Coordinates of C-alpha atoms in Angstrom, one line a residue:
Chain U
M1 CA 104.3 70.8 38.9
N2 CA 101.5 70.7 41.9
T3 CA 99.1 68.6 39.1
F4 CA 100.4 65.2 39.6
H5 CA 98.2 61.4 40.2
Q6 CA 97.6 60.9 43.3
P7 CA 98.6 56.8 44.5
A8 CA 95.7 57.4 46.7
L9 CA 92.4 58.5 47.5
P10 CA 94.7 61.8 49.8
K11 CA 94.7 60.8 54.2
I12 CA 92.0 63.7 54.7
L13 CA 89.9 60.6 54.2
E14 CA 90.8 59.6 57.4
V15 CA 88.0 61.7 58.7
P16 CA 85.4 60.8 56.8
S17 CA 82.2 63.3 56.6
L18 CA 80.7 60.8 58.4
N19 CA 82.0 62.7 61.3
P20 CA 81.8 66.4 60.4
L21 CA 81.9 68.6 62.5
A22 CA 83.6 67.5 65.4
L23 CA 84.0 70.8 68.8
P24 CA 86.3 72.4 68.8
R25 CA 88.2 71.5 72.3
P26 CA 90.1 75.1 73.7
I27 CA 93.6 74.7 72.2
Y28 CA 95.6 76.1 75.3
S29 CA 94.9 75.6 79.1
G30 CA 96.7 77.1 81.9
K31 CA 100.0 78.1 81.3
V32 CA 103.2 76.2 80.6
R33 CA 106.2 77.2 82.5
A34 CA 109.7 75.1 81.5
G35 CA 111.9 74.2 84.0
Q36 CA 110.5 74.8 87.9
S37 CA 106.4 75.1 88.0
R38 CA 105.1 77.9 90.4
F39 CA 101.6 78.4 91.6
P40 CA 99.5 76.6 88.6
S41 CA 96.8 78.9 88.5
P42 CA 93.2 77.2 91.2
A43 CA 90.6 77.3 88.0
Q44 CA 93.3 75.1 85.6
D45 CA 92.0 71.3 87.0
Y46 CA 88.8 72.3 86.5
E47 CA 88.7 73.2 82.8
Q48 CA 86.5 70.8 80.8
A49 CA 87.1 69.7 76.9
E50 CA 84.0 70.4 75.2
L51 CA 81.5 67.9 75.2
D52 CA 81.4 66.6 71.7
L53 CA 77.5 64.7 70.3
N54 CA 79.9 62.6 67.9
K55 CA 81.8 61.3 70.3
R56 CA 79.8 60.6 72.9
L57 CA 76.0 59.7 69.9
V58 CA 78.8 57.2 67.4
R59 CA 80.7 55.0 68.8
N60 CA 81.8 53.8 64.9
P61 CA 81.8 55.7 63.2
P62 CA 82.1 54.0 59.8
A63 CA 79.6 51.6 61.2
T64 CA 77.3 53.8 62.5
F65 CA 73.5 55.3 60.6
F66 CA 71.3 57.5 61.0
F67 CA 67.7 56.8 60.2
T68 CA 64.1 59.0 60.1
V69 CA 61.0 56.5 61.9
S70 CA 57.4 57.4 60.2
G71 CA 54.3 55.6 62.2
D72 CA 54.7 55.1 65.8
S73 CA 54.6 51.4 66.5
M74 CA 57.5 52.5 68.8
I75 CA 56.4 54.3 71.2
G76 CA 56.9 52.8 74.6
A77 CA 60.5 53.3 73.1
G78 CA 60.3 57.0 73.7
I79 CA 60.9 56.6 69.2
F80 CA 58.1 58.5 67.2
E81 CA 57.7 60.3 64.3
G82 CA 60.7 62.1 62.7
S83 CA 62.6 60.7 65.6
T84 CA 66.3 60.0 64.5
L85 CA 67.7 56.5 64.8
V86 CA 71.7 56.0 66.1
V87 CA 72.6 52.8 64.4
D88 CA 76.0 50.7 64.7
R89 CA 75.9 47.8 63.0
S90 CA 79.1 46.8 64.6
I91 CA 77.4 45.5 67.7
K92 CA 75.6 42.2 67.6
A93 CA 71.6 41.5 68.8
K94 CA 71.1 39.9 71.6
S95 CA 66.9 39.2 73.0
S96 CA 65.5 42.9 73.6
S97 CA 67.7 44.9 71.3
I98 CA 65.7 47.7 69.8
V99 CA 66.6 46.7 65.9
V100 CA 66.0 47.9 62.5
A101 CA 65.5 44.4 60.6
M102 CA 63.7 43.5 57.2
V103 CA 61.1 40.4 57.3
E104 CA 59.3 39.8 54.1
G105 CA 61.1 43.4 52.6
E106 CA 60.6 45.8 55.2
L107 CA 62.9 47.7 56.5
M108 CA 61.7 47.9 60.5
V109 CA 62.6 49.5 63.4
K110 CA 61.3 46.8 67.0
R111 CA 61.6 45.1 70.4
L112 CA 64.1 41.5 69.1
Y113 CA 62.2 39.2 70.9
K114 CA 64.6 35.7 71.0
R115 CA 63.9 32.4 73.5
G116 CA 65.5 29.7 72.0
T117 CA 64.2 29.2 69.2
V118 CA 61.1 31.2 69.1
V119 CA 61.9 34.8 67.4
K120 CA 59.9 37.2 67.7
L121 CA 60.0 41.7 66.5
L122 CA 57.9 43.2 69.7
S123 CA 56.2 46.4 68.3
D124 CA 56.7 49.3 71.8
N125 CA 53.1 49.6 71.7
P126 CA 49.9 47.9 72.0
A127 CA 47.5 49.1 68.8
Y128 CA 50.7 46.9 67.3
A129 CA 50.8 42.9 67.7
P130 CA 53.7 40.6 67.7
I131 CA 55.6 39.6 65.2
T132 CA 56.1 36.3 65.5
L133 CA 58.8 34.1 62.3
T134 CA 58.1 31.2 61.1
E135 CA 60.1 28.6 60.2
G136 CA 61.4 29.5 57.0
Q137 CA 60.7 33.3 57.1
E138 CA 63.5 35.1 56.8
L139 CA 64.4 38.1 59.0
I140 CA 67.7 39.7 58.0
I141 CA 69.3 43.0 61.4
W142 CA 70.0 45.5 60.1
G143 CA 71.6 47.2 62.9
V144 CA 71.6 48.0 66.7
V145 CA 69.4 51.4 67.8
T146 CA 71.8 52.7 70.3
Y147 CA 70.4 56.1 70.2
V148 CA 66.9 57.7 70.1
I149 CA 67.2 61.9 68.4
S150 CA 63.6 63.8 69.4
A151 CA 63.1 67.3 69.3
A152 CA 61.1 67.8 71.7
A153 CA 61.1 72.1 70.9
Chain F
M1 CA 117.2 29.3 50.8
S2 CA 114.1 29.5 52.7
S3 CA 116.1 29.3 55.2
A4 CA 118.5 32.6 54.7
Q5 CA 115.6 34.5 53.9
Q6 CA 114.3 37.8 55.5
L7 CA 110.5 38.2 56.4
K8 CA 108.9 38.0 53.5
R9 CA 106.7 41.0 52.4
V10 CA 102.3 39.6 52.3
F11 CA 100.5 42.6 50.9
A12 CA 96.6 41.7 51.1
L13 CA 93.9 44.1 48.3
A14 CA 90.6 43.9 49.0
D15 CA 88.4 45.3 47.6
A16 CA 83.9 46.1 47.5
N17 CA 82.0 43.2 44.5
S18 CA 80.4 45.6 42.6
F19 CA 80.5 48.3 44.6
Y20 CA 78.3 51.6 43.1
A21 CA 75.2 48.4 42.8
S22 CA 76.9 47.3 46.7
C23 CA 76.5 51.3 48.4
E24 CA 72.9 50.9 46.6
K25 CA 71.7 47.5 48.3
V26 CA 73.4 48.0 51.9
F27 CA 70.3 50.5 51.7
R28 CA 68.0 48.4 49.8
P29 CA 67.9 44.8 51.7
D30 CA 64.7 43.7 49.7
L31 CA 66.8 43.8 46.4
E32 CA 69.1 41.2 47.7
G33 CA 69.5 39.1 45.8
K34 CA 68.2 41.1 42.6
P35 CA 69.4 42.5 39.6
V36 CA 70.7 45.8 40.1
V37 CA 72.2 48.8 37.6
V38 CA 73.6 51.9 37.8
L39 CA 73.8 54.2 34.9
S40 CA 76.6 56.7 34.4
N41 CA 75.0 60.6 34.7
N42 CA 72.2 61.5 32.9
D43 CA 71.3 57.5 33.0
G44 CA 73.7 57.2 29.7
C45 CA 74.6 53.9 29.9
V46 CA 75.5 51.1 32.6
V47 CA 78.6 52.0 34.3
A48 CA 78.2 48.6 37.6
Q49 CA 76.4 45.8 37.8
S50 CA 75.9 42.9 40.5
K51 CA 76.5 39.7 40.0
E52 CA 73.0 38.8 39.8
A53 CA 72.2 41.7 36.8
K54 CA 75.8 40.8 35.1
A55 CA 75.2 37.2 34.9
L56 CA 71.2 38.0 33.2
L57 CA 73.0 39.5 30.4
K58 CA 76.8 40.0 30.6
L59 CA 77.2 42.7 27.5
W60 CA 75.1 45.5 29.3
M61 CA 77.9 46.9 30.6
C62 CA 78.6 50.3 28.6
R63 CA 76.0 49.9 26.8
P64 CA 73.4 53.2 26.4
W65 CA 70.4 52.8 29.1
F66 CA 67.6 53.3 26.3
E67 CA 68.6 50.6 24.2
I68 CA 68.4 47.4 26.6
E69 CA 65.7 50.2 29.5
E70 CA 62.5 47.1 28.0
E71 CA 64.5 44.2 28.4
A72 CA 66.6 44.8 31.9
L73 CA 62.9 46.3 33.7
R74 CA 60.6 43.2 31.9
L75 CA 63.6 40.9 33.4
G76 CA 63.4 42.2 36.6
V77 CA 66.3 44.5 36.6
V78 CA 66.3 47.8 39.3
P79 CA 68.4 50.1 38.1
F80 CA 69.8 53.5 39.8
S81 CA 71.3 56.7 38.3
S82 CA 74.7 57.9 40.3
N83 CA 74.9 58.4 43.8
Y84 CA 78.1 59.6 44.1
E85 CA 78.5 61.3 46.5
L86 CA 76.6 57.9 48.9
Y87 CA 78.8 55.9 47.0
A88 CA 81.7 58.6 48.0
N89 CA 80.7 57.9 51.9
M90 CA 80.3 54.7 52.2
S91 CA 83.6 54.4 50.7
N92 CA 85.2 56.0 53.3
R93 CA 83.8 53.6 55.3
F94 CA 84.8 50.6 54.2
M95 CA 89.0 52.5 53.7
T96 CA 88.0 53.7 57.8
T97 CA 87.1 49.3 57.9
L98 CA 90.8 48.7 56.9
R99 CA 92.7 51.2 58.2
Q100 CA 91.3 50.2 61.9
I101 CA 92.6 46.2 61.2
S102 CA 96.1 47.2 59.1
P103 CA 97.6 51.0 60.1
R104 CA 99.5 50.1 57.1
Q105 CA 96.8 51.4 53.5
E106 CA 97.2 52.5 50.6
V107 CA 92.9 53.1 48.9
Y108 CA 93.9 52.6 45.1
S109 CA 90.2 53.8 44.3
I110 CA 87.4 54.4 45.4
D111 CA 86.6 50.9 45.9
E112 CA 90.6 48.6 47.2
S113 CA 92.7 48.8 49.3
F114 CA 95.9 48.0 49.4
L115 CA 97.4 46.2 53.2
E116 CA 100.1 46.0 54.6
M117 CA 100.5 42.4 56.2
T118 CA 103.7 41.8 56.6
G119 CA 104.7 40.0 59.5
I120 CA 101.4 38.7 60.6
T121 CA 101.9 34.9 61.9
R122 CA 98.0 34.2 62.4
N123 CA 96.5 32.1 59.5
L124 CA 96.0 34.8 56.4
T125 CA 92.3 33.0 54.6
D126 CA 90.9 33.4 58.5
Y127 CA 92.5 36.7 59.0
G128 CA 90.8 37.2 55.1
Q129 CA 87.7 36.0 56.2
E130 CA 87.3 38.2 59.3
I131 CA 88.3 41.6 57.6
K132 CA 85.3 40.3 54.8
R133 CA 82.9 39.9 57.4
T134 CA 83.6 42.6 59.6
V135 CA 83.0 46.0 56.2
K136 CA 79.5 43.6 55.2
D137 CA 78.8 43.7 59.1
W138 CA 80.3 47.2 59.8
T139 CA 79.2 48.7 56.3
G140 CA 76.8 45.8 55.0
L141 CA 79.8 45.5 51.3
P142 CA 80.6 41.9 50.8
I143 CA 84.3 41.9 49.9
C144 CA 87.4 40.3 48.1
V145 CA 90.6 39.4 50.0
G146 CA 92.8 38.7 47.6
F147 CA 96.6 38.5 49.7
G148 CA 100.9 37.6 47.4
H149 CA 104.6 38.2 47.9
S150 CA 104.1 41.8 45.7
K151 CA 101.5 43.8 45.7
T152 CA 100.8 42.3 41.4
L153 CA 100.0 39.5 43.2
A154 CA 97.8 40.5 45.4
K155 CA 96.1 41.9 43.3
L156 CA 96.1 38.2 41.0
A157 CA 94.5 36.6 44.4
N158 CA 91.3 39.3 44.6
H159 CA 91.3 38.7 40.8
C160 CA 91.4 34.8 41.6
A161 CA 89.3 36.1 45.5
K162 CA 86.9 36.8 43.2
K163 CA 85.7 34.6 39.9
Q164 CA 86.3 31.7 41.2
M165 CA 84.4 30.4 43.8
Q166 CA 85.8 27.6 45.8
W167 CA 87.9 30.0 47.5
E168 CA 85.0 32.2 49.3
G169 CA 86.5 35.6 49.1
V170 CA 89.7 35.2 50.1
C171 CA 92.3 34.0 47.8
D172 CA 95.9 33.2 49.7
L173 CA 98.6 32.5 47.5
T174 CA 100.9 33.3 49.9
A175 CA 99.7 29.9 51.3
L176 CA 100.5 27.8 48.5
S177 CA 103.1 25.4 46.8
E178 CA 105.3 26.4 44.4
R179 CA 103.3 23.9 42.6
E180 CA 100.1 24.9 43.0
L181 CA 100.8 27.9 42.3
E182 CA 101.2 27.6 38.5
A183 CA 98.7 26.0 38.2
I184 CA 96.7 28.4 39.0
L185 CA 98.5 30.7 36.8
G186 CA 99.0 28.7 33.8
Q187 CA 94.7 29.5 34.3
L188 CA 94.9 33.0 34.1
P189 CA 95.1 34.6 31.2
V190 CA 97.8 37.7 31.4
D191 CA 95.3 40.3 30.4
T192 CA 94.6 39.1 34.3
V193 CA 97.5 41.1 36.0
W194 CA 97.3 44.5 37.0
G195 CA 98.2 46.1 34.2
V196 CA 98.7 44.9 31.3
G197 CA 95.7 45.8 28.9
R198 CA 94.3 44.3 25.8
R199 CA 96.8 46.1 23.7
L200 CA 100.3 44.6 25.3
Q201 CA 97.9 41.2 26.1
A202 CA 98.0 41.8 21.8
S203 CA 101.5 41.2 21.3
L204 CA 102.3 39.0 24.0
A205 CA 100.1 36.9 21.9
T206 CA 102.4 37.2 19.1
V207 CA 105.6 35.9 20.8
G208 CA 103.7 32.8 22.5
V209 CA 102.2 34.7 26.2
E210 CA 98.9 33.7 26.6
N211 CA 98.6 33.1 30.8
V212 CA 100.2 34.5 33.6
L213 CA 102.8 31.3 34.3
R214 CA 104.0 32.1 30.9
L215 CA 104.8 35.3 31.7
K216 CA 106.1 34.3 35.3
R217 CA 109.1 32.2 33.8
A218 CA 109.7 34.8 31.1
D219 CA 113.4 35.8 31.1
P220 CA 113.2 39.4 33.0
K221 CA 116.0 41.1 30.5
R222 CA 114.9 40.4 27.2
V223 CA 111.2 41.5 28.5
R224 CA 112.8 44.6 29.1
D225 CA 113.6 44.4 25.6
K226 CA 110.9 44.4 24.3
F227 CA 108.7 45.4 26.2
G228 CA 110.0 47.9 29.2
V229 CA 110.8 48.4 32.0
V230 CA 107.1 48.2 32.6
L231 CA 107.1 45.1 32.4
E232 CA 110.3 44.0 33.7
R233 CA 109.1 45.1 37.2
T234 CA 104.6 43.3 36.5
V235 CA 108.0 39.5 35.8
R236 CA 110.1 40.5 38.8
E237 CA 106.6 41.1 40.8
L238 CA 104.5 37.9 39.9
N239 CA 108.6 35.8 41.1
G240 CA 107.7 37.7 44.3
E241 CA 109.3 40.0 44.4
V242 CA 108.6 43.0 45.9
L243 CA 109.3 46.6 42.7
I244 CA 105.9 48.1 44.0
E245 CA 105.9 49.9 47.1
M246 CA 102.5 50.9 49.2
E247 CA 101.9 54.5 47.4
E248 CA 103.5 53.7 45.1
M249 CA 102.2 52.9 41.9
V250 CA 99.3 55.3 40.8
P251 CA 96.4 53.8 39.3
E252 CA 96.4 55.0 35.8
A253 CA 93.9 57.9 34.9
K254 CA 91.1 57.0 37.6
Q255 CA 91.7 60.5 39.1
V256 CA 93.4 63.5 38.9
M257 CA 94.3 65.0 41.6
S258 CA 95.6 68.7 41.9
S259 CA 96.3 69.1 45.5
R260 CA 99.0 71.2 48.2
S261 CA 100.2 72.8 51.6
F262 CA 99.8 76.6 51.7
G263 CA 103.6 78.5 52.2
A264 CA 101.8 80.2 55.7
R265 CA 97.8 78.8 57.4
V266 CA 95.1 80.4 55.4
H267 CA 91.2 81.6 57.4
Q268 CA 89.9 83.8 54.7
L269 CA 87.0 82.2 52.7
K270 CA 88.3 84.1 49.5
D271 CA 91.8 82.1 50.2
L272 CA 90.3 78.9 49.9
E273 CA 88.4 80.1 47.7
E274 CA 91.5 81.0 44.9
A275 CA 93.3 78.2 45.9
I276 CA 90.7 75.5 45.6
S277 CA 89.9 77.3 41.8
Y278 CA 93.3 77.2 41.5
H279 CA 93.8 73.2 41.3
A280 CA 90.1 73.0 39.3
S281 CA 92.1 75.2 36.6
N282 CA 94.9 73.3 37.4
A283 CA 92.8 69.2 37.5
S284 CA 91.0 70.4 34.6
Q285 CA 93.7 70.7 32.5
R286 CA 95.1 67.9 32.9
L287 CA 92.7 66.0 32.2
R288 CA 92.1 67.5 29.5
S289 CA 96.0 66.9 28.0
K290 CA 94.6 62.7 28.5
G291 CA 91.8 63.0 26.6
L292 CA 89.2 62.5 29.4
Y293 CA 85.8 63.7 31.2
A294 CA 85.0 63.9 34.8
N295 CA 81.7 63.2 36.2
A296 CA 82.1 63.6 39.7
V297 CA 83.8 66.6 41.0
Y298 CA 86.2 66.2 44.6
I299 CA 87.4 68.7 47.4
F300 CA 89.3 68.9 50.0
I301 CA 90.1 70.4 52.3
Q302 CA 92.3 70.5 56.2
N303 CA 94.1 71.9 58.6
S304 CA 97.4 70.2 59.8
P305 CA 97.4 67.7 62.2
F306 CA 100.6 68.7 63.8
D307 CA 98.6 71.7 64.7
K308 CA 97.5 72.8 68.4
A309 CA 93.9 72.9 66.9
E310 CA 91.9 69.6 66.7
Y311 CA 91.5 68.2 63.8
Y312 CA 89.4 69.2 60.8
G313 CA 90.0 68.1 57.8
P314 CA 86.6 67.4 55.8
S315 CA 85.5 66.6 52.4
C316 CA 83.2 66.8 50.0
T317 CA 82.1 65.1 47.2
V318 CA 79.1 66.5 44.6
A319 CA 78.0 64.2 40.7
L320 CA 79.1 66.7 38.1
P321 CA 75.8 67.3 35.1
C322 CA 76.7 65.6 32.6
P323 CA 81.0 64.5 32.4
T324 CA 83.0 67.3 31.4
D325 CA 86.8 68.6 31.3
N326 CA 85.9 72.2 30.7
T327 CA 87.7 74.0 33.4
L328 CA 84.3 76.6 34.5
Q329 CA 82.2 74.1 35.1
I330 CA 84.7 72.3 37.6
N331 CA 86.0 74.9 38.9
K332 CA 81.9 75.9 40.0
A333 CA 81.8 72.5 41.3
A334 CA 84.4 73.3 44.1
L335 CA 83.7 76.0 45.1
W336 CA 80.2 75.4 45.4
L337 CA 81.3 72.1 47.5
L338 CA 84.1 74.9 49.0
K339 CA 81.1 76.9 50.5
R340 CA 79.4 73.4 52.3
I341 CA 82.3 72.6 54.4
Y342 CA 84.1 75.4 54.6
R343 CA 83.8 76.8 58.6
P344 CA 86.1 79.9 60.1
G345 CA 88.3 80.3 62.3
I346 CA 89.8 77.2 61.5
Y347 CA 93.4 77.4 60.2
Y348 CA 94.1 76.4 57.2
Q349 CA 97.2 73.7 56.0
K350 CA 95.8 71.9 52.7
A351 CA 93.3 72.1 50.0
G352 CA 93.2 69.6 46.6
V353 CA 90.7 68.8 44.1
M354 CA 90.5 65.9 43.0
L355 CA 88.1 64.8 39.3
M356 CA 87.1 61.4 40.0
E357 CA 85.1 58.6 37.1
L358 CA 87.3 59.6 34.8
V359 CA 85.6 58.4 31.2
P360 CA 87.7 58.2 28.2
K361 CA 86.3 62.0 26.2
G362 CA 83.5 61.2 23.0
G363 CA 80.8 59.9 23.2
Q364 CA 79.6 61.6 25.8
Q365 CA 75.1 62.7 26.0
Q366 CA 74.9 66.7 26.0
E367 CA 71.8 67.6 28.2
L368 CA 68.7 68.4 25.8
L369 CA 67.7 71.7 27.4
G370 CA 69.8 74.3 28.3
Y371 CA 73.1 73.5 30.8
S372 CA 75.3 73.8 28.8
E373 CA 79.2 73.9 28.6
A374 CA 80.3 71.0 26.4
T375 CA 79.8 73.0 22.6
P376 CA 81.8 73.0 20.1
K377 CA 82.3 77.3 20.7
A378 CA 83.2 75.6 24.9
Q379 CA 85.7 73.3 23.7
A380 CA 87.4 75.8 21.5
L381 CA 87.2 78.4 24.0
M382 CA 89.5 75.2 26.3
E383 CA 91.5 74.3 23.7
T384 CA 93.0 78.1 23.9
L385 CA 92.6 78.6 27.5
D386 CA 95.3 75.7 27.6
R387 CA 97.7 76.8 24.7
I388 CA 97.7 80.5 26.1
N389 CA 98.6 79.1 28.8
T390 CA 101.1 76.6 27.9
K391 CA 102.3 79.4 25.3
Y392 CA 103.5 81.7 28.4
S393 CA 102.6 81.1 32.0
K394 CA 100.9 78.7 32.8
G395 CA 98.3 79.9 35.0
M396 CA 98.1 83.5 32.7
L397 CA 94.8 83.0 32.1
K398 CA 92.6 82.3 34.3
V399 CA 88.7 81.9 35.5
A400 CA 87.5 84.7 37.5
S401 CA 84.9 82.7 40.2
E402 CA 81.8 82.6 40.1
G403 CA 78.1 81.2 41.0
V404 CA 76.8 78.0 40.8
E405 CA 73.4 77.9 41.4
N406 CA 71.2 75.9 39.5
A407 CA 73.9 75.4 37.9
W408 CA 73.5 71.2 39.5
V409 CA 70.1 69.8 37.9
M410 CA 70.2 66.5 35.9
R411 CA 69.1 63.6 34.7
R412 CA 68.3 61.0 37.4
G413 CA 65.7 59.2 37.3
F414 CA 66.8 55.4 39.3
K415 CA 68.7 58.4 42.0
S416 CA 68.7 56.6 45.5
P417 CA 67.6 59.5 48.6
N418 CA 71.6 61.5 50.2
Y419 CA 70.9 58.3 53.5
T420 CA 74.0 58.9 54.3
G421 CA 74.8 62.3 53.1
D422 CA 71.1 64.4 54.2
W423 CA 69.4 65.3 56.9
G424 CA 66.8 65.1 54.8
Q425 CA 67.0 62.1 53.0
L426 CA 67.5 59.8 56.2
R427 CA 66.3 56.3 55.1
L428 CA 62.7 56.3 56.7
I429 CA 61.1 53.3 58.4
K430 CA 58.4 52.6 60.6

């Protein structure tokens, strides 16, 4: 019988779909020889793993989400209409972090400003005024923007 | 007694609160504190409610949406169609987060997971709060954590954490004295115990076992004689004996799975298609034998983690247009998924199909127009298929694998975007 009730979701869930295509590394690097080594290839030391953008851009996969930017309020930070934001929820927002935040029911990307009790959300575009939080106004920091991906061609 | 005791086993159960509704709220923080319901396929009936929705009206669960829509909307309830792709993704995140906390993990269902905690010396309530906070920070999902000396007790602890405010979402039954524990168990009806359903509850009531404490104090031998070994095991587990090991207990019909390792590594799409098709048929037959319908199909393929090549083990889920036990339809879905995750040049070692979101047969809504294979005719075809396959060898009659374009249209009027699975549907942000 091959059909059975699985006690648990199978192991494959260990590689979450959020990290879908890890680029393959070369399987083989240099000759392996049991016993005494002869002359290893001089190129061996220079052989490198393929670079994997997932590993570069996603530090903590279960906590990383992507957003698409609309509007130009953050162009000074290199965030343009259509840019993809890599957002990590596991990072603590500091003053000057670029954050995904919610004020008054609206989700937005802004630069966080904190000095003592003063909390503001700043745009990186002089055309937009800063949002200063007044007392009793709730600010939810959804996550911290760790990378911005923009098309250049 | 206690001095001679070995290290007592400790289990945790971490369980997401109103999982589907919570997944929706992660991407809609504006809905914080608002009543949210999630509807079944084709917006048939309510399958999940946020706590705010539960408070508004308890009886909404499983009610047909068209009957309650007007009232619900008037009360400010926000409805969502099922977005199983999103829920599966959020489930992955939840489970991955837990795994980093405790490597001994048993994923018990889409939204709950056992963790082995034996030997941890720190205060478990603090630890549970830390787990809860980490999952909330990382994934946005609210969870509850229960600790106990057996899985049955951990499950019960989780129930307390969820239903009784004073625990603040984390209940550690292992920290209680026997008297404190019994005071709590005396207040809980027996059907709060893992594996005790309504029918068993009724027959237990006839012998005076109405609360968990009574069940805990029952004589295991007499319980076995009258109710069988499964309940005897439950009684022993309530007393802190470990009889249900990690990954041992099977969730009753929460999902049906068919999978197998290949004899030799397989790399061609054609071969994988055959395997997936086989598992889809196999799982469907199993589903029919249980009188259940599936709402979603999940498949996975993987190479061996022990092979030299980098591990590749993608999985993928799709919601079905309407709940079905139909081999043809499930097969189509599974093959369609396979095309999405197959990559050439990889030597696969294992493949499988899982049918999820199972519901009892009968009372399902059919598509009004067009796509519907759950007609009496299709039903008869399936019965014949099963009869022949039972009578002759298994797999005597098979499905010729076919394409599936356009098959996945269904009514999901309130569906949220696929925020985590489609570049084109990411949350827009200003």
